[in-house]
XYZ file of N, CA, C and O in Angstrom:
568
model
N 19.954 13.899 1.694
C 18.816 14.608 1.187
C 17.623 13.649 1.078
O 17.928 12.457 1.020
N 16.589 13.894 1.049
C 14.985 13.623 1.825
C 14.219 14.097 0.492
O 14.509 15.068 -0.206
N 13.249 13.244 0.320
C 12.154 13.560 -1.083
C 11.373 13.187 -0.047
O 11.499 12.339 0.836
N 10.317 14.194 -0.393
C 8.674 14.352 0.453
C 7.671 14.727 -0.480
O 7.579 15.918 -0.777
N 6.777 13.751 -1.072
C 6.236 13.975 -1.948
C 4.912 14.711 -1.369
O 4.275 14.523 -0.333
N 4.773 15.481 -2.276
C 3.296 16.725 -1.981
C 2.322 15.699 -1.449
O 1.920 15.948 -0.312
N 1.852 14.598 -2.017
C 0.472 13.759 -1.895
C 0.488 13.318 -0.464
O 1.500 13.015 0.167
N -0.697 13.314 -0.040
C -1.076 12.764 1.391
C -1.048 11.374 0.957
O -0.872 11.069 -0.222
N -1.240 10.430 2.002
C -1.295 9.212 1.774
C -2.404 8.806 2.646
O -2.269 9.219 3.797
N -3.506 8.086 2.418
C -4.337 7.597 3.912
C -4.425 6.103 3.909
O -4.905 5.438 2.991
N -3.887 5.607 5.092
C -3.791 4.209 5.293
C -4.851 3.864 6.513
O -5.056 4.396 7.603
N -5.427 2.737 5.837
C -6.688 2.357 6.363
C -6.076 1.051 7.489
O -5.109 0.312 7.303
N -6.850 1.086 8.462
C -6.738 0.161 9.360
C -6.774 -1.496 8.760
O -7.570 -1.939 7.932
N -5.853 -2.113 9.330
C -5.576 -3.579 8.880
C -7.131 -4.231 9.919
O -7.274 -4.140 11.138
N -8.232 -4.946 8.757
C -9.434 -5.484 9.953
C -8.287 -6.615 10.141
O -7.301 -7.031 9.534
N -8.986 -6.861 11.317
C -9.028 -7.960 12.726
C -8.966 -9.197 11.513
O -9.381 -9.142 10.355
N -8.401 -10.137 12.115
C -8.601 -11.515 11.597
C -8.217 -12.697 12.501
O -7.022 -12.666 12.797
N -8.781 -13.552 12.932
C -10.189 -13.407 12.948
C -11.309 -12.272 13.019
O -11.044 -11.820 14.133
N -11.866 -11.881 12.782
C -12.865 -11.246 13.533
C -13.820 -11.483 14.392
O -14.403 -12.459 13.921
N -14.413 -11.139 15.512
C -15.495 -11.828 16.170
C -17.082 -11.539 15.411
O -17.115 -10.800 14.427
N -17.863 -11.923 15.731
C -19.235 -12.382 14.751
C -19.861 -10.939 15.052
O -19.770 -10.252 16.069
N -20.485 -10.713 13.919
C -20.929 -9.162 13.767
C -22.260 -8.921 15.031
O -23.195 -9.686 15.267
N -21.964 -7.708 15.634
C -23.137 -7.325 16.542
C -24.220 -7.020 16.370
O -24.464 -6.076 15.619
N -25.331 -7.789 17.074
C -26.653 -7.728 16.723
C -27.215 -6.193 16.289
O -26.851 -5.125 16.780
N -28.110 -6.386 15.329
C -28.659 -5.067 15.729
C -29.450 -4.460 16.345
O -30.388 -5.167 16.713
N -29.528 -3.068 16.746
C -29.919 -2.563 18.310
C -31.493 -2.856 18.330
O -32.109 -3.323 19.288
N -32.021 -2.496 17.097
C -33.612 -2.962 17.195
C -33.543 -5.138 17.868
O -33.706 -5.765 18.914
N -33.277 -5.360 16.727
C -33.277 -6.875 17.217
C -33.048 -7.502 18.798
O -33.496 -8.513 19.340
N -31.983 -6.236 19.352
C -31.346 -6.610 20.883
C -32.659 -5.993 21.796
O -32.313 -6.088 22.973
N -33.684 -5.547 21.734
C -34.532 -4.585 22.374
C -35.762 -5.385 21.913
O -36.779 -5.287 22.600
N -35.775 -6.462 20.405
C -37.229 -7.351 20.214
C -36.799 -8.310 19.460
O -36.416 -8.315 18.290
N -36.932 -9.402 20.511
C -36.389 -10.951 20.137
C -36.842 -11.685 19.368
O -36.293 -12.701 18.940
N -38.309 -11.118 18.977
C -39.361 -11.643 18.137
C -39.397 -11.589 16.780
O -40.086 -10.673 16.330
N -38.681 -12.537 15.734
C -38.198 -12.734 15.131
C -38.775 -13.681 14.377
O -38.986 -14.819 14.797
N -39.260 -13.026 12.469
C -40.408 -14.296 11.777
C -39.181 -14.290 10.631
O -38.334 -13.495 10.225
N -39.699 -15.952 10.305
C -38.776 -16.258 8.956
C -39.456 -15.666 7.632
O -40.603 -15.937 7.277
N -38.354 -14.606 6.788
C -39.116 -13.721 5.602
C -38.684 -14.791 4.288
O -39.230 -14.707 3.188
N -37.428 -15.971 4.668
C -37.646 -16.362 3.415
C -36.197 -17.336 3.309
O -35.607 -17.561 4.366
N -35.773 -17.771 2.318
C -34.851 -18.873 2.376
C -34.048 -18.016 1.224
O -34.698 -17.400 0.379
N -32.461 -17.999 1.221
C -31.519 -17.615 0.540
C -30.190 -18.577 0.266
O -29.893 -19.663 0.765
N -29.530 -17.786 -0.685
C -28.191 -18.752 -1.000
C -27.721 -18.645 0.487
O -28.250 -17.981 1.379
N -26.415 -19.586 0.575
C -25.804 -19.158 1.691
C -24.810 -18.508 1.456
O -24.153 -18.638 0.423
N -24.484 -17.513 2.603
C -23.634 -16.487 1.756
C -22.393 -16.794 2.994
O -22.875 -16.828 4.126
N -21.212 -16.968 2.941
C -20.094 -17.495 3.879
C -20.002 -16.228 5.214
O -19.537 -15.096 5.077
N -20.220 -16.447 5.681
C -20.640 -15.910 7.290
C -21.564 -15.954 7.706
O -21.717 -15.256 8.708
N -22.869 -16.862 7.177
C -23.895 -17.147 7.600
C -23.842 -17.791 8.390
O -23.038 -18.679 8.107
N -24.587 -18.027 10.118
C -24.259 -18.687 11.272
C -25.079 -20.070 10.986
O -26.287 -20.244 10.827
N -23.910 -21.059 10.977
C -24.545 -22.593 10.884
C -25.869 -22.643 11.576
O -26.651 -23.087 10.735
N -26.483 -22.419 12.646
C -27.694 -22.348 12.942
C -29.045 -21.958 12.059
O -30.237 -22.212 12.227
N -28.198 -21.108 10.879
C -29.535 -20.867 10.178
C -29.617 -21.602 8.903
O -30.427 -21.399 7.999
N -28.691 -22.467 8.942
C -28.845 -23.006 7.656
C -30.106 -24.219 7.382
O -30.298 -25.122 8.196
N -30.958 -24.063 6.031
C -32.086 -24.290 5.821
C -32.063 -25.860 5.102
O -32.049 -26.283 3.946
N -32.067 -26.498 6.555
C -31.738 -28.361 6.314
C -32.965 -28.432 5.147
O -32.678 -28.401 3.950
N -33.833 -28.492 5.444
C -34.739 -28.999 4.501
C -34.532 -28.623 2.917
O -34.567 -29.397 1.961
N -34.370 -27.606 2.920
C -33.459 -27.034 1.410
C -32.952 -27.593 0.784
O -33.158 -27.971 -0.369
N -31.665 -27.827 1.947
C -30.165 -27.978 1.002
C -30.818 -29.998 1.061
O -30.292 -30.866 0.365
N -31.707 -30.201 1.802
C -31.847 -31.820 1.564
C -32.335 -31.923 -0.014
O -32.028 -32.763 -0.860
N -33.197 -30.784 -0.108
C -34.475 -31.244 -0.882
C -33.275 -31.270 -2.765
O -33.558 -31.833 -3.822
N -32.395 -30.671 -2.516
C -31.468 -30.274 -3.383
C -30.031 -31.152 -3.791
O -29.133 -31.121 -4.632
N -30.441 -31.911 -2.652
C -29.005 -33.136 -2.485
C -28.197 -32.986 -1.945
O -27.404 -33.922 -2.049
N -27.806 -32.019 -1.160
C -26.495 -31.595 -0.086
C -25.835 -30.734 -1.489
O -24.622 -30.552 -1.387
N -26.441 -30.214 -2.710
C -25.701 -29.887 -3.871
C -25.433 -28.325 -3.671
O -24.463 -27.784 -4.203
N -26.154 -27.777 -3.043
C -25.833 -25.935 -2.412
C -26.441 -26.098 -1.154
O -27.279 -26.892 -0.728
N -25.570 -24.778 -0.462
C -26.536 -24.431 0.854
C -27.028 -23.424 1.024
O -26.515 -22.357 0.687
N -28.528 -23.592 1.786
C -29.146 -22.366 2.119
C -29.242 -21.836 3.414
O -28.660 -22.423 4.327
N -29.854 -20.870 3.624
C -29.732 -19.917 5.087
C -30.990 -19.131 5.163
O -31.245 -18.241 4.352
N -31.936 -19.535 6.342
C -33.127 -19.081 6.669
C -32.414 -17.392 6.663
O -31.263 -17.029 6.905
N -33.272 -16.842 6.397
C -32.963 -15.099 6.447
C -34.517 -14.905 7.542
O -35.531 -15.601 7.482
N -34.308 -14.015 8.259
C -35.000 -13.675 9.480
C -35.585 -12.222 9.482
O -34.987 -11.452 8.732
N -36.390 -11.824 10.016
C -36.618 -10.313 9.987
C -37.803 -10.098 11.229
O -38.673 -10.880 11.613
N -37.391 -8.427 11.779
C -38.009 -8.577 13.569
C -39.609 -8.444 12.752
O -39.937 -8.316 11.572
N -40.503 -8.567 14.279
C -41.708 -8.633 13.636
C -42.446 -7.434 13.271
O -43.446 -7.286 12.569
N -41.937 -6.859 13.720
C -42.557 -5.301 13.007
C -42.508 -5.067 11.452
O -43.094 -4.147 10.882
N -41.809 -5.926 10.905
C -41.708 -6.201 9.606
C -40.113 -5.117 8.960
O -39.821 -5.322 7.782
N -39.374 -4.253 9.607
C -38.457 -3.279 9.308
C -36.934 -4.149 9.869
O -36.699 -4.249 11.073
N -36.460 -4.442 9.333
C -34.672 -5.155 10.002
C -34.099 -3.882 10.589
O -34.193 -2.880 9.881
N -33.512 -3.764 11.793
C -33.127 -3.293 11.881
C -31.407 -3.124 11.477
O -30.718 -4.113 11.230
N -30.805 -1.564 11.456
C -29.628 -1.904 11.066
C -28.317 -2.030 11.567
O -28.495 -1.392 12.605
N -27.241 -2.341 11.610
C -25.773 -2.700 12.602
C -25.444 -1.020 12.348
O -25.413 -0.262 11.379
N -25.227 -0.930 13.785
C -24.519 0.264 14.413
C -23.148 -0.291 14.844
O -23.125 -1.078 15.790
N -21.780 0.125 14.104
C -20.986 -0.172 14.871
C -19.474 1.246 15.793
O -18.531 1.972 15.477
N -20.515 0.658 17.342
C -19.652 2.294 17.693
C -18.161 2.045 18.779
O -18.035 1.495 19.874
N -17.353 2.621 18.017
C -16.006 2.529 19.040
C -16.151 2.785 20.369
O -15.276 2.183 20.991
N -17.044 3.564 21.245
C -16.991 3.763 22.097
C -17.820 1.982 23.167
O -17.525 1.681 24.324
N -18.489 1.451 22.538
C -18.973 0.054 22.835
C -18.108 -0.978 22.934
O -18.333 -2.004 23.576
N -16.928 -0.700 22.198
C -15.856 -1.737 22.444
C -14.933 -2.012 23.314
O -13.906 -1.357 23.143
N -14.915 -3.032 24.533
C -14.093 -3.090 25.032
C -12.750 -2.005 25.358
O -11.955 -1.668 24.481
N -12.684 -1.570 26.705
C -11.870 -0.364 26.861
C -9.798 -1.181 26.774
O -8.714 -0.683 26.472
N -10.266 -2.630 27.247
C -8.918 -3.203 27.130
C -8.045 -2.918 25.517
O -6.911 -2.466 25.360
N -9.046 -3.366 24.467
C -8.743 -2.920 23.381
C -7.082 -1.978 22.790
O -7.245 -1.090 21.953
N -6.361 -2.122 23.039
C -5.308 -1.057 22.320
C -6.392 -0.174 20.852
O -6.950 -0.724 19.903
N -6.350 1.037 21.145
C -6.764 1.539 20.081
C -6.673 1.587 18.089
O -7.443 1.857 17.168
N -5.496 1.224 18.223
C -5.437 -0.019 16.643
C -6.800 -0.952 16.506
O -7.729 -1.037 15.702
N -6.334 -1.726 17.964
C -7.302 -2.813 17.337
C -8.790 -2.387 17.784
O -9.623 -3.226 17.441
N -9.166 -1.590 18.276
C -10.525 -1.085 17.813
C -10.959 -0.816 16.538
O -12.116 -0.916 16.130
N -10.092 -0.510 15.992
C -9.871 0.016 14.670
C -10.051 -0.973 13.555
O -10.593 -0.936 12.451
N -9.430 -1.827 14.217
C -9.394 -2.807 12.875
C -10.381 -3.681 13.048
O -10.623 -4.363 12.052
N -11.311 -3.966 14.405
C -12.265 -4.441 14.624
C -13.294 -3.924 14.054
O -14.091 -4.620 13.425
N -13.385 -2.997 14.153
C -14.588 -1.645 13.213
C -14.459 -2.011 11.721
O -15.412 -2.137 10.953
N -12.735 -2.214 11.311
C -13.254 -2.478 9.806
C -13.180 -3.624 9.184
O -13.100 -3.771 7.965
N -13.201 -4.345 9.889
C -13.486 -6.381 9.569
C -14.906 -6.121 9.560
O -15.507 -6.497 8.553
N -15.893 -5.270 10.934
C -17.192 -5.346 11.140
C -17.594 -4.680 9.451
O -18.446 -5.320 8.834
N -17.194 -3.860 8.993
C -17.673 -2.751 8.258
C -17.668 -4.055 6.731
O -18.656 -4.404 6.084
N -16.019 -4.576 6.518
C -15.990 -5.339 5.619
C -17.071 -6.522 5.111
O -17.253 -6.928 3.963
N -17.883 -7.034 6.656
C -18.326 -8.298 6.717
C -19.621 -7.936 6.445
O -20.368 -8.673 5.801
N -20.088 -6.449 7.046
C -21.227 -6.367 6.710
C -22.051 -5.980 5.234
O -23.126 -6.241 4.695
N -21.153 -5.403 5.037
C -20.970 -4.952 3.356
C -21.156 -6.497 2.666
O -22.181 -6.876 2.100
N -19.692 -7.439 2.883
C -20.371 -8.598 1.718
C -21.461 -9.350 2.263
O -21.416 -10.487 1.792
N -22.594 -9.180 3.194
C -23.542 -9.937 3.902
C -24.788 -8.972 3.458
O -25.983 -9.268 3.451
N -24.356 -8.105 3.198
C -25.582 -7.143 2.186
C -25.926 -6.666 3.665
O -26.496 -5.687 3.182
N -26.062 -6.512 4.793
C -26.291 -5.932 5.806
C -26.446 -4.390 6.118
O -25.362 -3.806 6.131
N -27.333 -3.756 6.323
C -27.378 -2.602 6.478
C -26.571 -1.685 7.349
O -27.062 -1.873 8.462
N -25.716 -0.894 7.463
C -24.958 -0.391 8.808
C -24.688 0.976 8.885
O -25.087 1.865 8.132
N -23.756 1.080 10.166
C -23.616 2.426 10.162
C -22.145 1.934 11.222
O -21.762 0.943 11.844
N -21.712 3.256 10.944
C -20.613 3.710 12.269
C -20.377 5.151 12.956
O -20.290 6.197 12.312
N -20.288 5.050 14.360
C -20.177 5.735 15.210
C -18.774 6.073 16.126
O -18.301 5.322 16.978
N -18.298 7.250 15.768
C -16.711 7.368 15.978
C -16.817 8.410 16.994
O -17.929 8.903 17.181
N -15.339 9.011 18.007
C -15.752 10.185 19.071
C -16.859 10.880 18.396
O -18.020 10.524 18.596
N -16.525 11.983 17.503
C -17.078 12.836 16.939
C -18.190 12.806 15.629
O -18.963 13.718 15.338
N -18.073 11.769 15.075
C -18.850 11.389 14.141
C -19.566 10.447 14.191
O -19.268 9.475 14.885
N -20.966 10.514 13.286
C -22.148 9.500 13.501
C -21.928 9.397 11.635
O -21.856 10.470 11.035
N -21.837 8.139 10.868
C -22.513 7.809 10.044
C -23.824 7.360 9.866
O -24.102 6.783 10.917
N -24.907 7.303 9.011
C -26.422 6.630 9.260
C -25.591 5.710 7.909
O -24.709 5.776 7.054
N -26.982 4.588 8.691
C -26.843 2.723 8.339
C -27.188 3.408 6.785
O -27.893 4.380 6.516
N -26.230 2.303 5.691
C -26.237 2.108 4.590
C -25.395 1.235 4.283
O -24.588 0.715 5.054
N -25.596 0.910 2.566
C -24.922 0.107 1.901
C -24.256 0.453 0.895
O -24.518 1.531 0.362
N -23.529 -0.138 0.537
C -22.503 -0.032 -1.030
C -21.455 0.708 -1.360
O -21.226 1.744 -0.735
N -20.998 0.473 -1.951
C -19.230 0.995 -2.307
C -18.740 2.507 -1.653
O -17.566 2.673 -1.322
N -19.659 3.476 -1.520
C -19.446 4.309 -1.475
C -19.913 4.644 0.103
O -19.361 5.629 0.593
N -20.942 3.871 1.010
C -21.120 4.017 1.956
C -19.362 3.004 2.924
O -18.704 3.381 3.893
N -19.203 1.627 1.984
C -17.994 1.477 2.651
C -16.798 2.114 2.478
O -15.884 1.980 3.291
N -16.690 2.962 1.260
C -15.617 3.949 1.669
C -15.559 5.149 2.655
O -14.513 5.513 3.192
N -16.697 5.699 2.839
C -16.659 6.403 3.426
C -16.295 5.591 5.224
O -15.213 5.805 5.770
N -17.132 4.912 5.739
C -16.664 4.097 6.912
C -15.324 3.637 7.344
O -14.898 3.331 8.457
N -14.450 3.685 5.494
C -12.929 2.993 6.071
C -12.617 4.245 6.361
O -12.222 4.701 7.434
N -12.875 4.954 5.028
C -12.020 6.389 5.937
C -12.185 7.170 7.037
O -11.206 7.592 7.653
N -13.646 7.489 7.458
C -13.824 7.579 8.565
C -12.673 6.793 9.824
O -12.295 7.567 10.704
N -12.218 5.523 9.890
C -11.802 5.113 10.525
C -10.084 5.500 10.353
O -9.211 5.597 11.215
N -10.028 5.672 8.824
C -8.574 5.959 8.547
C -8.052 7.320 9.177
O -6.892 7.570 9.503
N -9.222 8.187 9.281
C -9.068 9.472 9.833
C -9.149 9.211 11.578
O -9.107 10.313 12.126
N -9.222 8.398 12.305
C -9.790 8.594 13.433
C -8.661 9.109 14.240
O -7.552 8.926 13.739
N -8.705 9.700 15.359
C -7.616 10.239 16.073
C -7.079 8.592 16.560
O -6.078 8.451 17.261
């Protein structure tokens, strides 16, 4: 005899680990032109390239900082991340879990985003409730 409990269960995709480095966003890929808006903590996935030598000198090597960038139109654009863009080699899991390492990373990078699934379009946002909705989105995906 078999117990089947009434409750659904939804299990979210295991992200990627490593993950590969989050994809530009589509405004930024279309205008390269790019002014510095200002100097920040460094936040751990910040790309060594932007880190703000003069800063962290002026400070003693005691924290690090990270030039933060923004296109010149003055608006950042935001990360679209769509399954159908990913590599077709991919096993469909790991699309999956690539989508939610992207979703995870962008969230603690304060990054604006969105995701794009067969049938569904999320619009770019942030915070607890925009990343739940994105895991599940993905938890639901065919």
């Amino acid at each position: 005899m078999w117990w089947q409990p009434e409750a659904r269960v939804l299990v979210l995709p295991r992200p990627e680990t490593p993950s590969p480095a989050l994809p530009m966003p589509a405004r930024q890929q279309e205008n390269q032109h790019q002014e510095l808006a200002g100097v920040r903590a460094y936040r751990p996935g910040d790309p060594q390239q932007r880190l703000a030598w003069r800063q962290i000198a002026r400070h003693d090597g005691e924290h690090l900082y990270s030039k933060h960038f923004q296109d010149s139109g003055g608006s950042q654009g935001a990360l679209l991340f769509d399954l159908a863009s990913l590599p077709v080699t991919l096993e469909p899991e790991a699309r999956l879990s690539r989508l939610a390492a992207w979703v995870l990373q962008a969230e603690r990078a304060g990054l604006p985003y969105g995701l794009r699934l067969d049938g569904l379009s999320i619009q770019p946002g942030l915070g607890p409730r925009h990343q739940e909705s994105c895991l599940r989105a993905l938890a639901e995906a065919p």
